[in-house]
Tab-separated table of C-alpha atoms in Angstrom:
chain	number	residue	atom	x	y	z
A	1	UNK	CA	-14.396	-1.804	11.693
A	2	UNK	CA	-11.148	-2.680	10.792
A	3	UNK	CA	-10.040	-3.480	7.196
A	4	UNK	CA	-8.066	-6.452	6.560
A	5	UNK	CA	-5.451	-6.007	4.324
A	6	UNK	CA	-3.375	-8.943	2.143
A	7	UNK	CA	0.172	-8.768	1.751
A	8	UNK	CA	3.187	-10.812	0.172
A	9	UNK	CA	5.822	-11.953	2.419
A	10	UNK	CA	8.335	-9.010	1.124
A	11	UNK	CA	5.306	-6.245	1.637
A	12	UNK	CA	4.736	-7.602	5.034
A	13	UNK	CA	8.357	-7.427	5.920
A	14	UNK	CA	8.934	-4.000	4.764
A	15	UNK	CA	5.849	-2.713	6.666
A	16	UNK	CA	7.324	-4.117	9.933
A	17	UNK	CA	10.678	-2.486	9.018
A	18	UNK	CA	9.118	0.981	8.465
A	19	UNK	CA	7.076	0.542	11.941
A	20	UNK	CA	10.303	-0.645	13.847
A	21	UNK	CA	12.187	2.509	12.286
A	22	UNK	CA	9.191	4.851	13.447
A	23	UNK	CA	9.575	3.381	16.826
A	24	UNK	CA	13.123	2.963	17.335
A	25	UNK	CA	14.533	5.852	15.802
A	26	UNK	CA	12.059	8.574	14.917
A	27	UNK	CA	10.268	8.385	18.411
A	28	UNK	CA	13.437	9.017	20.426
A	29	UNK	CA	14.258	11.752	18.111
A	30	UNK	CA	10.899	13.532	18.657
A	31	UNK	CA	11.578	13.192	22.221
A	32	UNK	CA	14.983	14.880	22.180
A	33	UNK	CA	13.654	17.506	20.342
A	34	UNK	CA	10.925	18.388	22.943
A	35	UNK	CA	13.666	18.261	25.571
A	36	UNK	CA	15.797	20.295	23.938
A	37	UNK	CA	13.308	22.939	23.212
A	38	UNK	CA	12.017	22.762	26.913
A	39	UNK	CA	15.347	23.502	27.920
A	40	UNK	CA	15.307	26.838	26.157
A	41	UNK	CA	13.180	28.615	28.821
A	42	UNK	CA	9.668	29.723	28.891
A	43	UNK	CA	7.290	27.303	27.127
A	44	UNK	CA	4.316	29.817	26.704
A	45	UNK	CA	6.227	31.637	23.941
A	46	UNK	CA	8.449	28.957	22.673
A	47	UNK	CA	7.571	28.218	19.091
A	48	UNK	CA	10.282	25.579	18.964
A	49	UNK	CA	8.526	23.390	21.913
A	50	UNK	CA	5.005	23.603	20.157
A	51	UNK	CA	6.550	22.556	16.707
A	52	UNK	CA	8.325	19.662	18.585
A	53	UNK	CA	5.410	18.656	20.269
A	54	UNK	CA	3.130	18.914	17.186
A	55	UNK	CA	5.770	16.758	15.244
A	56	UNK	CA	5.658	14.043	17.948
A	57	UNK	CA	1.929	13.976	17.740
A	58	UNK	CA	1.820	13.481	14.139
A	59	UNK	CA	4.744	10.868	14.594
A	60	UNK	CA	2.229	8.844	17.077
A	61	UNK	CA	-0.623	9.213	14.783
A	62	UNK	CA	1.369	7.599	12.148
A	63	UNK	CA	2.748	4.896	14.186
A	64	UNK	CA	-0.699	4.065	15.715
A	65	UNK	CA	-2.256	3.829	12.001
A	66	UNK	CA	0.748	1.449	10.818
A	67	UNK	CA	0.247	-0.695	14.162
A	68	UNK	CA	-3.363	-1.177	13.126
A	69	UNK	CA	-2.814	-1.818	9.637
A	70	UNK	CA	-0.192	-4.512	10.663
A	71	UNK	CA	-2.441	-5.992	13.138
A	72	UNK	CA	-5.182	-6.357	10.272
A	73	UNK	CA	-2.622	-7.770	7.632
A	74	UNK	CA	-2.960	-11.181	6.435
A	75	UNK	CA	-0.133	-12.949	4.542
A	76	UNK	CA	-1.211	-14.462	1.182
A	77	UNK	CA	-0.138	-18.275	0.568
A	78	UNK	CA	0.412	-18.199	-3.062
A	79	UNK	CA	0.403	-21.805	-3.416
A	80	UNK	CA	-3.353	-21.862	-2.643
A	81	UNK	CA	-4.244	-19.151	-5.159
A	82	UNK	CA	-6.638	-20.144	-8.254
A	83	UNK	CA	-4.975	-19.215	-11.517
A	84	UNK	CA	-8.046	-19.668	-13.591
A	85	UNK	CA	-9.059	-16.177	-12.459
A	86	UNK	CA	-7.727	-12.828	-11.608
A	87	UNK	CA	-7.162	-12.251	-7.883
A	88	UNK	CA	-4.853	-10.603	-5.750
A	89	UNK	CA	-1.149	-11.351	-6.562
A	90	UNK	CA	-2.307	-12.314	-10.010
A	91	UNK	CA	-0.070	-11.352	-13.018
A	92	UNK	CA	-2.362	-10.374	-15.701
A	93	UNK	CA	-1.421	-9.801	-19.564
A	94	UNK	CA	-3.802	-7.454	-20.946
A	95	UNK	CA	-4.433	-5.951	-24.450
A	96	UNK	CA	-5.874	-2.548	-24.736
A	97	UNK	CA	-8.741	-2.889	-27.521
A	98	UNK	CA	-8.438	0.788	-28.438
A	99	UNK	CA	-4.626	0.829	-29.375
A	100	UNK	CA	-3.579	-2.384	-29.186
A	101	UNK	CA	-1.030	-2.282	-26.767
A	102	UNK	CA	-0.247	-5.146	-24.468
A	103	UNK	CA	0.773	-4.629	-21.042
A	104	UNK	CA	1.206	-6.872	-17.765
A	105	UNK	CA	0.288	-5.878	-14.173
A	106	UNK	CA	0.443	-7.584	-10.908
A	107	UNK	CA	-2.424	-6.889	-8.572
A	108	UNK	CA	-1.233	-6.062	-4.964
A	109	UNK	CA	-2.319	-4.597	-1.744
A	110	UNK	CA	-2.716	-0.468	-1.956
A	111	UNK	CA	0.532	-0.089	0.313
A	112	UNK	CA	2.656	-2.263	-2.157
A	113	UNK	CA	1.457	-0.691	-5.372
A	114	UNK	CA	4.269	0.648	-7.747
A	115	UNK	CA	3.351	1.335	-11.183
A	116	UNK	CA	6.675	1.631	-12.307
A	117	UNK	CA	7.527	-1.962	-11.361
A	118	UNK	CA	4.102	-3.170	-12.914
A	119	UNK	CA	2.200	-3.496	-9.532
A	120	UNK	CA	-1.134	-1.908	-9.296
A	121	UNK	CA	-3.714	-1.835	-6.404
A	122	UNK	CA	-6.518	-4.062	-6.280
A	123	UNK	CA	-8.390	-1.054	-5.018
A	124	UNK	CA	-7.406	1.142	-8.156
A	125	UNK	CA	-10.109	1.207	-11.014
A	126	UNK	CA	-8.257	-1.050	-13.391
A	127	UNK	CA	-7.424	-3.594	-10.199
A	128	UNK	CA	-11.162	-3.595	-9.561
A	129	UNK	CA	-12.182	-4.097	-12.718
A	130	UNK	CA	-9.677	-7.220	-13.595
A	131	UNK	CA	-11.081	-8.932	-10.599
A	132	UNK	CA	-12.759	-12.167	-11.079
A	133	UNK	CA	-12.242	-11.957	-14.887
A	134	UNK	CA	-10.712	-15.281	-16.725
A	135	UNK	CA	-8.730	-15.501	-19.828
A	136	UNK	CA	-10.770	-14.616	-22.768
A	137	UNK	CA	-12.906	-12.028	-20.922
A	138	UNK	CA	-13.152	-8.398	-21.867
A	139	UNK	CA	-12.839	-6.103	-18.829
A	140	UNK	CA	-14.675	-3.018	-19.287
A	141	UNK	CA	-13.211	-0.416	-16.704
A	142	UNK	CA	-14.670	2.869	-15.951
A	143	UNK	CA	-11.574	5.473	-15.804
A	144	UNK	CA	-11.978	9.410	-15.506
A	145	UNK	CA	-11.800	9.966	-19.161
A	146	UNK	CA	-14.511	7.291	-20.183
A	147	UNK	CA	-14.608	3.310	-20.304
A	148	UNK	CA	-11.478	1.361	-21.237
A	149	UNK	CA	-11.676	-2.087	-22.817
A	150	UNK	CA	-9.111	-4.825	-22.000
A	151	UNK	CA	-8.728	-8.383	-23.305
A	152	UNK	CA	-7.416	-10.701	-20.600
A	153	UNK	CA	-4.555	-12.836	-22.585
A	154	UNK	CA	-2.791	-14.316	-19.837
A	155	UNK	CA	-3.337	-14.857	-15.905
A	156	UNK	CA	0.021	-16.149	-14.049
A	157	UNK	CA	1.188	-16.095	-10.505
């Protein structure tokens, strides 16, 4: 069974662009490399040919996975999202109860996660622990080194 993943318009556009690049640029390069290796003679002892064929196989597998992901991708309509609780695309302001640090995260699809820009995956331990919480709740999240407690201060879109 295929897994549905949710994307922002920007994330879906990036996924399509990467797939187009692999199909239109990388696939012809791989075919050309196989052709050049084939022209060098005996295929039974041609390591360059074997490497080119293997690289092509890996590329085709990556393209196939991306096509499957794209076929199961759903665009999120942000105007329809509830801001009373934490959902995908929610921006959540948290306070760590242990050290008093405040932080802001936006929950996104796994492929769009980028910690440097404050985007965490809904499939990460923190993302899973925040889903469904409301302002004022305490999220107890199990992480590899124990349990962290966060106060939910604010939820926005």
